[in-house]
XYZ file of C-alpha atoms in Angstrom:
380
model
C 78.535 109.065 65.695
C 80.189 108.851 69.083
C 78.974 110.877 72.023
C 81.557 113.375 73.277
C 82.470 114.367 76.829
C 85.123 116.454 78.515
C 86.495 113.839 80.916
C 86.369 110.058 81.409
C 87.859 108.271 84.401
C 88.284 104.512 83.951
C 87.806 102.669 87.241
C 85.563 103.489 90.208
C 87.898 102.524 93.004
C 88.789 104.967 95.754
C 91.480 106.653 93.637
C 89.324 106.852 90.523
C 86.462 108.364 92.501
C 88.792 110.903 94.104
C 90.177 111.940 90.708
C 86.696 112.166 89.185
C 85.550 114.284 92.134
C 88.350 116.755 91.423
C 87.678 116.885 87.694
C 83.952 117.470 88.165
C 84.569 120.073 90.879
C 86.821 121.927 88.417
C 83.814 122.260 86.106
C 84.390 119.400 83.645
C 81.604 117.112 82.510
C 82.877 113.847 83.981
C 81.856 110.202 83.809
C 83.492 107.229 85.505
C 83.393 103.953 83.576
C 83.391 100.927 85.900
C 83.360 97.379 84.538
C 81.831 95.826 87.682
C 78.247 96.271 88.851
C 79.135 98.626 91.706
C 81.930 100.922 92.859
C 85.085 99.787 94.640
C 84.807 96.011 94.333
C 88.484 95.170 93.791
C 91.619 96.559 95.463
C 89.766 99.383 97.225
C 87.512 97.028 99.201
C 90.129 94.335 99.824
C 92.789 95.925 102.001
C 93.592 96.646 105.647
C 91.642 99.949 105.720
C 94.645 101.600 107.354
C 95.409 105.321 107.175
C 99.182 105.126 106.838
C 101.608 107.665 108.274
C 104.070 107.568 105.342
C 106.882 105.767 107.127
C 108.425 103.222 104.780
C 108.662 104.884 101.368
C 111.694 106.320 99.628
C 112.208 110.022 100.246
C 110.799 112.283 97.506
C 108.870 109.389 95.967
C 105.264 109.856 94.898
C 104.262 107.284 97.494
C 105.925 109.282 100.257
C 104.615 112.683 99.164
C 101.042 111.614 98.449
C 100.840 109.465 101.581
C 102.080 112.118 104.006
C 100.048 114.873 102.377
C 97.075 112.606 101.747
C 96.932 111.455 105.363
C 96.273 114.996 106.574
C 93.728 115.563 103.805
C 91.953 112.313 104.619
C 91.619 113.001 108.337
C 90.263 116.476 107.566
C 87.846 115.058 104.990
C 86.567 112.397 107.406
C 85.925 115.004 110.092
C 84.216 117.403 107.699
C 82.066 114.795 105.963
C 81.338 112.413 108.838
C 83.196 109.428 107.366
C 83.941 106.809 110.022
C 87.562 106.632 111.157
C 89.712 106.156 114.244
C 93.116 107.712 114.873
C 94.125 104.666 116.939
C 97.888 104.674 116.297
C 100.149 101.704 115.703
C 103.208 100.013 117.152
C 106.029 98.680 114.980
C 107.504 95.946 117.127
C 111.041 94.573 117.380
C 110.674 91.154 118.972
C 114.377 90.760 119.799
C 117.459 92.939 120.140
C 118.706 92.040 116.653
C 115.779 93.980 115.165
C 116.323 97.127 117.208
C 118.733 98.798 114.710
C 116.000 98.419 112.090
C 113.704 100.548 114.258
C 116.176 103.422 114.200
C 116.471 103.109 110.408
C 112.681 103.277 110.121
C 112.590 106.470 112.178
C 115.283 108.043 109.975
C 113.449 107.107 106.772
C 110.179 108.461 108.152
C 111.777 111.754 109.145
C 113.143 112.113 105.596
C 109.522 111.824 104.410
C 108.313 114.533 106.776
C 106.864 112.155 109.369
C 108.014 113.801 112.581
C 105.737 112.270 115.210
C 107.261 108.788 115.639
C 108.349 107.848 119.154
C 110.939 105.143 119.820
C 109.975 103.368 123.048
C 111.617 100.639 125.110
C 110.157 97.320 126.187
C 108.660 98.605 129.425
C 106.946 101.511 127.683
C 105.585 99.234 124.971
C 104.222 96.743 127.490
C 102.636 99.548 129.429
C 100.683 100.407 126.251
C 100.042 96.826 125.104
C 100.733 94.265 127.877
C 100.254 91.180 125.662
C 103.184 91.969 123.359
C 106.455 90.115 123.018
C 108.671 93.118 122.511
C 112.276 94.289 122.875
C 111.457 97.813 121.693
C 108.924 99.500 119.435
C 108.006 102.593 117.458
C 104.765 104.353 118.281
C 103.138 105.978 115.246
C 100.372 108.176 116.675
C 99.083 109.423 113.306
C 98.284 105.962 111.907
C 94.589 105.145 111.875
C 91.778 103.130 110.326
C 88.869 104.157 108.107
C 85.569 102.839 106.819
C 86.614 102.505 103.176
C 83.114 101.763 101.907
C 81.740 104.907 103.556
C 84.624 106.929 102.113
C 83.872 105.736 98.589
C 80.157 106.452 98.959
C 80.981 109.984 100.120
C 83.386 110.593 97.216
C 80.722 109.263 94.864
C 78.235 111.699 96.386
C 80.647 114.598 95.890
C 81.073 113.602 92.253
C 77.329 113.536 91.671
C 76.840 116.850 93.470
C 79.257 118.399 90.976
C 77.326 116.954 88.035
C 79.452 113.834 87.439
C 78.265 110.260 87.229
C 79.423 106.643 87.461
C 78.416 104.171 84.753
C 78.667 100.621 86.121
C 78.890 97.477 83.981
C 80.679 99.618 81.398
C 84.034 97.987 80.609
C 86.440 99.762 78.282
C 87.128 97.370 75.412
C 89.621 99.541 73.568
C 90.268 102.963 72.171
C 92.106 105.093 69.659
C 93.842 108.447 69.699
C 92.137 110.936 67.400
C 92.462 114.649 66.677
C 89.428 115.298 68.888
C 90.563 113.234 71.863
C 90.526 109.583 72.874
C 87.772 107.517 71.255
C 86.771 104.733 73.661
C 84.834 101.573 72.866
C 82.665 100.785 75.873
C 81.082 97.373 76.394
C 78.121 96.235 78.417
C 74.536 95.443 77.466
C 74.487 98.303 74.980
C 77.951 98.920 73.553
C 78.776 102.475 72.550
C 81.617 104.816 71.642
C 82.623 107.817 73.690
C 84.985 110.572 72.579
C 86.736 112.228 75.524
C 89.121 115.180 75.557
C 90.648 113.856 78.784
C 90.946 110.209 79.838
C 92.339 109.056 83.166
C 93.153 105.347 83.175
C 92.752 104.367 86.810
C 91.764 100.743 86.220
C 93.939 99.285 88.995
C 94.637 95.636 88.271
C 93.590 96.211 84.663
C 95.385 99.510 84.032
C 98.096 98.055 81.798
C 95.540 96.068 79.818
C 93.479 99.210 79.248
C 96.543 101.228 78.184
C 97.605 98.541 75.692
C 94.095 98.522 74.192
C 94.310 102.212 73.213
C 95.654 102.497 69.674
C 98.282 105.231 69.670
C 99.492 104.717 73.224
C 103.183 103.670 72.951
C 103.207 99.982 73.932
C 106.808 100.129 75.154
C 105.753 102.582 77.890
C 103.103 100.267 79.340
C 104.579 98.387 82.328
C 103.929 94.794 83.301
C 101.699 94.427 86.348
C 102.593 91.717 88.878
C 99.789 90.323 91.015
C 100.570 90.030 94.724
C 97.778 88.267 96.586
C 97.378 88.836 100.296
C 95.064 86.834 102.558
C 93.470 87.979 105.807
C 92.309 85.916 108.756
C 89.891 87.199 111.372
C 90.285 86.640 115.104
C 87.314 84.846 116.657
C 87.449 86.656 120.004
C 87.927 90.156 121.337
C 91.591 91.031 120.842
C 93.504 92.516 123.793
C 94.953 95.369 121.721
C 94.019 99.023 121.215
C 96.675 99.822 118.614
C 97.527 98.305 115.269
C 100.531 95.987 115.641
C 103.130 95.636 112.879
C 106.294 93.546 112.985
C 109.556 95.051 111.752
C 109.283 94.807 107.931
C 111.633 92.678 105.873
C 112.467 93.247 102.191
C 109.310 94.302 100.289
C 106.817 92.888 102.822
C 105.438 94.576 105.939
C 104.717 91.180 107.466
C 101.520 89.763 108.924
C 100.155 92.581 111.028
C 97.205 93.049 113.341
C 94.618 95.606 112.339
C 91.316 96.554 113.896
C 88.071 97.656 112.329
C 85.903 100.434 113.722
C 83.943 97.891 115.763
C 87.121 96.646 117.447
C 87.241 93.353 115.533
C 90.791 92.143 114.887
C 92.105 90.658 111.684
C 95.560 89.602 110.595
C 97.278 89.958 107.253
C 98.151 90.240 104.580
C 100.621 87.537 103.718
C 101.936 87.537 100.163
C 101.583 85.079 97.295
C 102.574 85.939 93.737
C 99.828 84.776 91.399
C 99.189 84.754 87.656
C 95.450 85.378 87.712
C 92.835 86.966 89.947
C 91.405 84.574 92.522
C 90.100 85.816 95.865
C 89.654 82.430 97.582
C 91.380 82.099 100.977
C 92.958 78.704 101.632
C 92.277 77.767 105.289
C 95.604 75.900 105.359
C 97.447 79.236 105.163
C 96.427 79.775 108.793
C 99.386 77.670 109.928
C 101.901 80.261 108.740
C 99.764 83.031 110.269
C 99.880 81.447 113.732
C 103.683 81.210 113.682
C 104.127 84.778 112.380
C 101.679 86.324 114.857
C 103.109 84.486 117.858
C 106.424 86.214 117.298
C 104.818 89.376 118.688
C 101.751 87.910 120.429
C 102.717 84.619 122.092
C 99.295 84.376 123.726
C 97.378 83.867 120.475
C 95.059 80.919 121.233
C 94.944 77.796 119.083
C 92.083 77.547 116.589
C 91.217 81.232 116.981
C 91.674 82.327 113.353
C 89.141 82.020 110.535
C 89.609 82.735 106.807
C 88.247 86.205 106.094
C 89.049 87.736 102.681
C 91.895 88.418 100.280
C 93.080 91.255 98.083
C 95.403 91.494 95.110
C 97.877 94.348 94.803
C 98.914 95.588 91.327
C 102.682 95.838 91.759
C 105.214 97.157 89.268
C 107.900 94.827 90.597
C 108.175 91.065 90.801
C 109.199 88.962 93.819
C 112.936 89.439 93.258
C 112.838 93.145 92.400
C 113.229 96.273 94.484
C 110.061 98.145 95.433
C 108.777 100.559 92.793
C 107.026 103.878 93.152
C 103.599 104.814 91.832
C 103.767 105.528 88.100
C 101.518 108.407 87.058
C 102.152 108.926 83.371
C 100.874 111.964 81.507
C 101.320 113.513 78.047
C 104.801 114.735 78.999
C 105.907 111.091 79.367
C 104.002 109.317 76.572
C 103.096 112.114 74.155
C 99.357 111.398 73.968
C 97.342 114.589 74.572
C 94.730 114.350 77.298
C 95.650 110.850 78.539
C 96.890 110.080 82.049
C 97.730 106.504 83.112
C 98.061 105.406 86.722
C 100.037 102.187 87.189
C 100.939 100.244 90.331
C 98.374 101.979 92.520
C 98.683 99.759 95.569
C 99.330 100.739 99.191
C 99.340 103.544 100.297
C 96.748 104.354 97.626
C 93.845 104.475 100.078
C 95.618 106.968 102.340
C 96.875 108.950 99.348
C 93.627 108.995 97.356
C 92.754 112.667 97.901
C 96.329 113.767 97.251
C 96.438 111.706 94.047
C 93.186 113.310 92.939
C 94.729 116.751 93.401
C 97.947 115.648 91.672
C 96.113 114.486 88.548
C 93.957 117.620 88.529
C 97.126 119.695 88.538
C 98.591 117.697 85.630
C 95.722 119.109 83.596
C 96.417 122.597 85.005
C 92.835 122.917 86.194
C 91.790 125.498 88.743
C 90.727 123.812 91.982
C 87.320 124.628 93.404
C 86.725 125.626 97.011
C 85.906 121.980 97.833
C 88.981 120.572 96.098
C 91.983 119.028 97.786
C 95.292 120.749 98.449
C 97.875 120.635 95.683
C 100.585 117.979 95.888
C 103.569 119.079 93.826
C 104.997 116.646 91.226
């Protein structure tokens, strides 16, 4: 006979941990099933570690609402819990006059999302802030920052455990079935077992569609295809002459190869984008050639042979290379008709920034009462 539990979260990335934290804090017996041997090994640990302002997303989209609201929550959480972060700000750089109208469009889009702190600056003002730039004009985003993602996940994990929840690693979900008592999950690992859960949150990231399709009774036609967008990062071998993050003006679906800093001041560049069919985190050193040309558009002084392959990440996108950008898809019983089941698809950037807001959003889908330590509600 299967063990029973009130809540299962599938996937121990930063979003899964945030959701599980909320569910446990609301008083539910909660377990997170993670197929790897530790938390946060995939998308959550393979990104730019940027706290985004909420600039680029469509107005009223889930990405916009959870990013803008989640940013404030995340800064507050870091201060309260001692998670490492820096509110360093970023510059979005137009390298010639032809790109300057795009800056004004970015400001308008950001204002529609409730981002009201952007400052449009001219070349002289930009060079006064960052003298090494090639720049015709720029946007200063003072609320953009960086965070220690690993420390954040450890802290969320600690919150979960303090509320009585737990993470079971090396516990892949092999399949499931909808029953009158909830969702019956088949869990693999060294000792396979069945677990009957009244509530299941599928937050499996790159594997979310695969998990949803494996649950008998989940309408297959409502499970989207996931496209894999690989992004490589290269580290800079010297001390970079920048204090802010530097982003080029974005084009189409890509933000371009940008400069980010870690909390120790080390600079890295990326991500580029490569559409792949399978998960492979190798970084081809030959990709550096395209990085040099892209970076020198805004930093002409980048020295030769100063970049080294660092790491890569793969983003689970709901659109292919020729499609328009898609929003997060958070799919509950109202959409698919399966009681107790919530699927999260396409949880890419700004998922890190939005993690606390997404946790609150999913909690509210279940109409649970937040605890004193829970995050602020983000309305659907």
